[in-house]
CSV table of C-alpha atoms in Angstrom, one decimal:
chain,number,residue,atom,x,y,z
A,1,UNK,CA,-5.9,-23.7,4.8
A,2,UNK,CA,-4.4,-22.4,7.9
A,3,UNK,CA,-7.6,-22.9,10.1
A,4,UNK,CA,-7.5,-19.2,10.7
A,5,UNK,CA,-10.8,-18.6,9.2
A,6,UNK,CA,-13.8,-20.8,7.8
A,7,UNK,CA,-13.7,-21.9,4.1
A,8,UNK,CA,-16.1,-19.9,1.9
A,9,UNK,CA,-16.9,-21.5,-1.6
A,10,UNK,CA,-15.0,-19.4,-4.3
A,11,UNK,CA,-13.2,-17.4,-1.5
A,12,UNK,CA,-9.6,-17.3,-1.0
A,13,UNK,CA,-8.3,-18.0,2.7
A,14,UNK,CA,-5.1,-16.7,3.1
A,15,UNK,CA,-2.5,-19.9,3.9
A,16,UNK,CA,0.8,-18.7,5.6
A,17,UNK,CA,2.5,-22.0,5.4
A,18,UNK,CA,1.8,-21.9,1.8
A,19,UNK,CA,2.8,-18.3,0.9
A,20,UNK,CA,5.9,-18.5,2.9
A,21,UNK,CA,7.3,-21.8,1.2
A,22,UNK,CA,6.5,-19.8,-2.4
A,23,UNK,CA,8.1,-16.5,-1.0
A,24,UNK,CA,10.6,-18.0,1.2
A,25,UNK,CA,13.0,-14.9,0.7
A,26,UNK,CA,10.4,-12.7,2.4
A,27,UNK,CA,9.3,-15.4,4.9
A,28,UNK,CA,12.1,-14.6,7.5
A,29,UNK,CA,11.2,-11.4,8.0
A,30,UNK,CA,7.3,-11.6,7.5
A,31,UNK,CA,5.6,-13.2,10.2
A,32,UNK,CA,2.0,-14.6,9.7
A,33,UNK,CA,0.0,-11.9,11.4
A,34,UNK,CA,2.0,-9.3,9.2
A,35,UNK,CA,1.4,-11.3,6.3
A,36,UNK,CA,-2.6,-11.6,7.1
A,37,UNK,CA,-2.8,-8.0,7.4
A,38,UNK,CA,-1.1,-7.6,3.8
A,39,UNK,CA,-3.7,-10.3,2.3
A,40,UNK,CA,-6.7,-8.2,3.9
A,41,UNK,CA,-4.8,-4.8,2.3
A,42,UNK,CA,-4.4,-6.9,-1.0
A,43,UNK,CA,-8.0,-7.9,-1.2
A,44,UNK,CA,-8.6,-4.0,-1.4
A,45,UNK,CA,-6.6,-4.1,-5.2
A,46,UNK,CA,-8.1,-7.3,-6.1
A,47,UNK,CA,-11.8,-8.4,-5.2
A,48,UNK,CA,-11.5,-11.8,-3.0
A,49,UNK,CA,-14.8,-12.9,-4.7
A,50,UNK,CA,-16.2,-15.6,-7.3
A,51,UNK,CA,-18.2,-12.6,-8.9
A,52,UNK,CA,-14.9,-10.7,-8.8
A,53,UNK,CA,-12.7,-9.9,-12.3
A,54,UNK,CA,-10.9,-13.3,-11.6
A,55,UNK,CA,-13.5,-15.9,-10.7
A,56,UNK,CA,-11.1,-18.9,-10.9
A,57,UNK,CA,-9.8,-19.3,-7.0
A,58,UNK,CA,-6.6,-21.3,-8.3
A,59,UNK,CA,-5.7,-18.0,-10.0
A,60,UNK,CA,-7.0,-15.6,-7.5
A,61,UNK,CA,-4.9,-17.6,-5.1
A,62,UNK,CA,-1.8,-17.1,-6.9
A,63,UNK,CA,-2.3,-13.3,-7.8
A,64,UNK,CA,-3.4,-12.2,-4.1
A,65,UNK,CA,-0.1,-14.0,-3.1
A,66,UNK,CA,2.3,-11.5,-5.5
A,67,UNK,CA,0.0,-8.9,-3.7
A,68,UNK,CA,0.9,-10.0,-0.2
A,69,UNK,CA,4.7,-10.4,-1.3
A,70,UNK,CA,4.6,-6.7,-3.2
A,71,UNK,CA,3.0,-5.0,-0.1
A,72,UNK,CA,5.2,-6.8,2.3
A,73,UNK,CA,8.4,-5.6,0.3
A,74,UNK,CA,7.0,-2.3,0.2
A,75,UNK,CA,7.0,-2.3,4.1
A,76,UNK,CA,10.0,-4.0,5.1
A,77,UNK,CA,13.4,-1.9,5.2
A,78,UNK,CA,16.3,-2.5,2.8
A,79,UNK,CA,18.3,-4.6,4.8
A,80,UNK,CA,15.7,-7.0,5.1
A,81,UNK,CA,15.0,-6.9,1.2
A,82,UNK,CA,12.3,-4.2,1.3
A,83,UNK,CA,12.3,-0.7,-0.4
A,84,UNK,CA,13.2,1.0,2.7
A,85,UNK,CA,10.9,4.0,1.8
A,86,UNK,CA,12.1,4.2,-2.0
A,87,UNK,CA,9.5,4.6,-4.5
A,88,UNK,CA,9.9,3.4,-8.2
A,89,UNK,CA,12.6,1.1,-9.8
A,90,UNK,CA,16.4,1.8,-8.9
A,91,UNK,CA,17.5,3.8,-11.9
A,92,UNK,CA,21.0,4.5,-10.8
A,93,UNK,CA,23.2,3.4,-8.1
A,94,UNK,CA,26.6,4.2,-6.6
A,95,UNK,CA,28.8,3.0,-3.5
A,96,UNK,CA,31.1,6.1,-2.7
A,97,UNK,CA,29.2,8.2,-0.2
A,98,UNK,CA,25.9,5.8,-1.1
A,99,UNK,CA,23.4,7.3,-3.6
A,100,UNK,CA,20.4,5.7,-5.3
A,101,UNK,CA,18.3,7.0,-7.8
A,102,UNK,CA,14.8,5.8,-8.5
A,103,UNK,CA,12.4,6.5,-11.4
A,104,UNK,CA,8.9,5.3,-12.4
A,105,UNK,CA,9.3,5.9,-15.9
A,106,UNK,CA,6.4,6.9,-18.5
A,107,UNK,CA,3.8,4.6,-17.1
A,108,UNK,CA,0.4,4.9,-16.0
A,109,UNK,CA,0.3,5.7,-12.0
A,110,UNK,CA,-1.1,2.6,-11.0
A,111,UNK,CA,1.8,0.6,-13.2
A,112,UNK,CA,4.1,3.0,-11.3
A,113,UNK,CA,3.1,1.7,-7.9
A,114,UNK,CA,3.1,-1.9,-8.9
A,115,UNK,CA,6.6,-1.8,-10.7
A,116,UNK,CA,8.2,-0.7,-7.5
A,117,UNK,CA,8.7,-4.7,-6.7
A,118,UNK,CA,9.5,-7.6,-8.8
A,119,UNK,CA,6.2,-9.0,-7.3
A,120,UNK,CA,4.1,-6.1,-8.2
A,121,UNK,CA,5.8,-6.3,-11.8
A,122,UNK,CA,4.7,-10.1,-12.2
A,123,UNK,CA,1.2,-9.3,-10.8
A,124,UNK,CA,0.8,-6.4,-13.2
A,125,UNK,CA,1.7,-8.8,-16.2
A,126,UNK,CA,-0.3,-11.2,-15.4
A,127,UNK,CA,-3.5,-9.4,-15.1
A,128,UNK,CA,-3.2,-7.4,-18.1
A,129,UNK,CA,-6.3,-9.1,-19.8
A,130,UNK,CA,-8.3,-7.8,-16.9
A,131,UNK,CA,-7.3,-4.1,-17.8
A,132,UNK,CA,-9.1,-4.6,-21.3
A,133,UNK,CA,-12.2,-3.6,-22.3
A,134,UNK,CA,-14.5,-6.4,-23.1
A,135,UNK,CA,-17.1,-6.9,-25.6
A,136,UNK,CA,-20.4,-9.3,-24.7
A,137,UNK,CA,-22.3,-9.7,-27.6
A,138,UNK,CA,-25.7,-9.5,-27.2
A,139,UNK,CA,-25.4,-8.0,-23.9
A,140,UNK,CA,-28.3,-5.6,-22.3
A,141,UNK,CA,-28.7,-2.8,-24.6
A,142,UNK,CA,-29.6,0.6,-23.3
A,143,UNK,CA,-33.0,2.2,-24.3
A,144,UNK,CA,-32.2,5.7,-25.8
A,145,UNK,CA,-34.5,8.2,-23.7
A,146,UNK,CA,-35.3,11.3,-25.2
A,147,UNK,CA,-36.0,14.2,-22.9
């Protein structure tokens, strides 16, 4: 923990030192304040509570770290390893007169956003199970109400 916020049981506190060690290729361009802001944005996509879809705090820490890297990469200029305003994966490139073509492919709108970076794609793959329906046997039944 970096000491910027008090620890709450079951809630991930962003640790810039640990994040920058894991994502060293981004740490030179993304400072602690910017990474913290990206973390706060990441919690909009993955709730940071034990009652959310990822109750295990260790797993949620890894997933939120990937989201922070994804969001940070989207905001960085290309010369710093970012996307430089491009959307989608690079599908074609050339050198003479510099030409780059990006393409989302035939993915869902949400998957397209995550597929823009290697970190987002990793997050999307790791959370596949969260996007599937869950059947809970013996769960509460809704009574049929006839008008």
